Amino acid sequence: MNINVCVKAVRAEYAGSRQQNDNSLVLNPYDLFALKSALEQRKNLDLHIRCLSMGPSTVRDALVKCYIMGADQVVLLNDPAFAGSDTVATSYILSAAISKLGASGLTVFGGKSVDSETGQVPGGVAERLGIRYISDVTQIIKMSGDDIVLETSNESYCAVVKAAFPAVISFCEFSTEVHTSSLIELKRAMRKEIISLGASDIDVDPVMCGARGSKTRVLEVTEAFEKRSAIKMMGRPMEEAATIRDILMGTMR
């Protein structure tokens, strides 16, 4: 069975990365969790896992990690017509690509991206494909060739849901842990092809993509990312307690 895992590359600083270059790109933590969850199902099923992403060519280095983790295929939707897409245009492009690439029993998303946090794209894709959508997934309990059993959770309830394929699901959990790879694994992954598809390849109308196809307009962007500092305490318990006291009282220099 084919599984599509939709992933997005985000700035490292938004994902809490410790990389020195904050402008580098990493996989969105929610999508990372979704990909790991899909890959775990290979223990019991014969699955072909395709990662699907939309963005400029600069995201390719981040997408190599999909191959390192075990994805069978990585597809990048890259076209100037896609630039500036909001959630409406993005769901249109992704659903068209999924339809064009062939039948898929399951399409998997992270619940949201850490750089926008709308959480609207998975539902939009399911609506356009005309298939069922299950959100707030915390784990895949069981999966067969015909259906899937999921645990879902939000502020109001926890539930176990069973759904027949095809389906779209989105995970509300996230992960910042990335598979540690050897140099050999990295070289093998970098040799694999990241397939690039444009608007004409997936038969989309450019008028419905990018800024022209978006229902929202970005009027202004303000950089307001704040990094938190940390204090490392070393010493005897009484000394550490005194340090904490000084911090709380605002008397520490």
XYZ file of C-alpha atoms in Angstrom:
253
model
C 0.000 0.000 0.000
C 1.125 3.544 -0.727
C 1.343 6.131 2.036
C 1.880 9.833 1.362
C 3.512 11.791 4.168
C 3.308 15.551 3.623
C 6.268 17.371 5.163
C 7.387 20.970 5.378
C 10.827 22.479 5.882
C 10.961 25.248 8.513
C 13.679 27.460 9.922
C 15.779 25.619 12.476
C 15.186 28.199 15.207
C 11.414 27.666 15.041
C 11.939 23.951 15.689
C 14.164 24.485 18.715
C 17.196 23.248 16.821
C 20.638 23.680 18.331
C 22.221 24.247 14.945
C 24.484 27.272 14.922
C 22.951 28.623 11.742
C 19.369 29.552 12.634
C 18.593 30.213 8.960
C 19.138 26.542 8.098
C 16.070 24.420 7.409
C 14.835 21.311 9.208
C 11.740 19.155 9.003
C 8.727 20.556 10.816
C 8.557 18.710 14.196
C 4.910 17.679 13.721
C 5.704 16.263 10.271
C 8.750 14.509 11.697
C 6.517 12.692 14.181
C 4.058 11.821 11.405
C 6.821 10.358 9.229
C 8.243 8.295 12.097
C 4.779 6.953 12.880
C 4.221 5.912 9.260
C 7.622 4.241 9.017
C 6.919 2.190 12.142
C 4.034 0.461 10.347
C 6.529 -1.285 8.073
C 7.147 -3.802 10.839
C 3.880 -5.542 9.926
C 2.954 -4.312 6.432
C 4.470 -3.957 2.983
C 4.342 -0.185 2.523
C 5.691 2.299 0.002
C 6.197 5.612 1.796
C 6.421 8.759 -0.276
C 7.261 12.134 1.268
C 5.646 15.099 -0.431
C 6.734 18.683 0.164
C 6.138 22.079 -1.373
C 8.745 24.824 -1.401
C 11.743 26.374 -3.155
C 14.819 24.391 -4.176
C 16.556 25.481 -0.945
C 14.521 22.912 1.035
C 16.244 19.969 -0.664
C 18.885 19.545 2.056
C 16.176 19.234 4.699
C 14.278 16.697 2.583
C 17.333 14.420 2.391
C 16.502 13.502 6.000
C 13.349 11.788 4.747
C 15.551 9.323 2.875
C 17.843 8.942 5.881
C 14.853 8.000 8.033
C 13.670 5.413 5.503
C 11.294 7.013 2.994
C 11.082 5.249 -0.385
C 10.529 8.382 -2.455
C 10.687 12.147 -1.967
C 8.787 14.582 -4.189
C 9.266 18.351 -4.129
C 6.539 20.571 -5.571
C 8.578 23.474 -6.851
C 7.306 26.156 -9.198
C 7.380 29.988 -9.183
C 3.585 29.822 -9.494
C 3.414 28.261 -6.011
C 5.172 31.136 -4.240
C 3.046 32.936 -1.661
C 0.406 30.196 -1.364
C -1.836 30.387 1.688
C -3.589 27.335 3.165
C -6.287 27.350 0.466
C -3.829 27.376 -2.421
C -1.511 24.924 -0.657
C -4.297 22.376 -0.111
C -5.250 22.741 -3.784
C -1.677 22.067 -4.946
C -1.089 19.146 -2.570
C -4.394 17.444 -3.382
C -3.688 17.768 -7.115
C -0.227 16.244 -6.644
C -1.610 13.346 -4.567
C -4.216 12.622 -7.256
C -1.625 12.822 -10.030
C 0.877 10.543 -8.295
C -1.634 7.705 -8.080
C -3.781 5.840 -5.619
C -2.824 6.132 -1.977
C -4.545 4.386 0.898
C -3.372 6.861 3.505
C -2.160 10.458 3.498
C -0.424 11.594 6.670
C 0.211 15.114 7.978
C 1.621 16.762 11.035
C -1.225 18.688 12.646
C 0.369 22.067 11.983
C 3.673 23.748 11.162
C 5.634 25.636 13.789
C 6.077 28.655 11.525
C 2.381 29.304 10.860
C 0.301 27.053 13.160
C -2.935 27.233 11.168
C -3.615 23.490 11.067
C -5.903 24.007 8.060
C -4.084 22.227 5.243
C -4.791 18.557 6.169
C -8.543 19.133 6.333
C -8.438 21.148 3.119
C -6.652 18.326 1.283
C -9.146 15.737 2.557
C -12.064 17.938 1.465
C -10.646 18.365 -2.039
C -9.930 14.638 -2.359
C -13.398 13.808 -1.066
C -12.183 11.360 1.587
C -12.515 11.050 5.369
C -10.270 13.049 7.677
C -9.224 12.202 11.243
C -7.409 14.892 13.225
C -5.782 15.039 16.673
C -4.120 11.643 16.215
C -1.639 10.668 18.922
C -0.698 7.221 17.646
C -1.491 4.468 15.174
C -2.718 1.514 17.208
C -3.155 -0.968 14.370
C -3.098 -0.896 10.598
C -4.146 -3.462 8.000
C -4.543 -3.436 4.260
C -8.143 -2.263 4.577
C -8.373 0.033 7.583
C -6.561 1.769 10.401
C -7.175 2.082 14.155
C -6.069 5.362 15.722
C -5.863 6.934 19.136
C -7.028 10.551 19.136
C -6.936 13.138 21.875
C -7.710 16.796 22.497
C -8.654 19.002 25.444
C -12.122 17.457 25.688
C -11.690 13.724 25.134
C -9.571 10.719 24.221
C -10.954 8.200 21.742
C -10.104 5.179 19.630
C -11.197 5.563 16.008
C -11.330 2.986 13.226
C -11.430 4.192 9.626
C -11.439 2.468 6.256
C -9.067 3.555 3.503
C -8.612 5.932 1.791
C -8.166 8.447 4.577
C -6.256 11.556 5.610
C -4.939 11.805 9.167
C -3.012 14.455 11.082
C -0.966 14.029 14.256
C -1.215 16.452 17.163
C 2.047 15.148 18.667
C 5.476 16.340 17.597
C 9.096 15.266 17.805
C 12.438 17.069 17.562
C 14.431 13.838 17.599
C 16.064 13.038 14.270
C 17.564 9.683 13.369
C 21.323 9.877 13.880
C 22.956 8.863 10.633
C 26.435 7.745 9.717
C 28.421 9.415 6.969
C 27.732 6.409 4.729
C 23.972 6.696 5.295
C 24.116 10.405 4.539
C 26.021 9.832 1.287
C 23.551 7.151 0.201
C 20.610 9.443 0.934
C 22.166 12.338 -0.964
C 22.573 10.147 -4.047
C 18.859 9.392 -4.157
C 16.657 11.467 -6.419
C 14.355 14.145 -5.078
C 11.728 14.350 -7.803
C 10.770 17.904 -8.689
C 7.285 18.602 -10.072
C 5.912 21.902 -11.299
C 2.431 23.225 -12.011
C 2.207 21.618 -15.462
C 3.336 18.230 -14.099
C 0.395 17.962 -11.702
C -2.165 19.685 -13.947
C -2.995 22.626 -11.706
C -4.303 26.001 -12.803
C -1.613 28.615 -11.984
C -4.376 31.141 -11.315
C -5.434 29.038 -8.304
C -1.883 28.791 -6.956
C 0.438 31.162 -5.158
C -0.616 34.684 -4.244
C -3.216 34.792 -7.036
C -5.007 31.716 -5.741
C -4.801 32.666 -2.078
C -7.742 33.970 -0.083
C -5.557 35.843 2.395
C -2.966 38.559 1.896
C 0.151 39.153 3.974
C 0.303 42.897 4.616
C 3.307 42.960 6.925
C 5.808 40.585 8.492
C 7.559 41.437 11.747
C 10.454 39.454 13.171
C 9.571 38.883 16.823
C 11.330 35.632 17.627
C 12.723 35.755 21.147
C 15.372 33.377 22.403
C 15.321 32.422 26.048
C 18.470 32.365 28.112
C 19.387 29.679 30.624
C 21.392 29.592 33.807
C 23.369 26.470 34.621
C 23.701 25.895 38.347
C 26.495 23.828 39.828
C 27.238 23.371 43.489
C 25.764 22.032 46.684
C 21.967 21.886 47.132
C 21.973 24.850 49.540
C 24.008 26.935 47.072
C 21.654 26.049 44.205
C 18.648 26.891 46.400
C 20.169 30.278 47.165
C 20.680 30.925 43.460
C 17.045 30.062 42.709
C 15.949 32.355 45.540
C 18.001 35.235 44.119
C 16.532 34.671 40.649
C 12.957 34.710 41.945
C 13.604 37.808 44.042
C 15.355 39.557 41.167
C 18.490 40.165 43.176
C 20.872 38.006 41.166
C 23.525 39.907 39.284
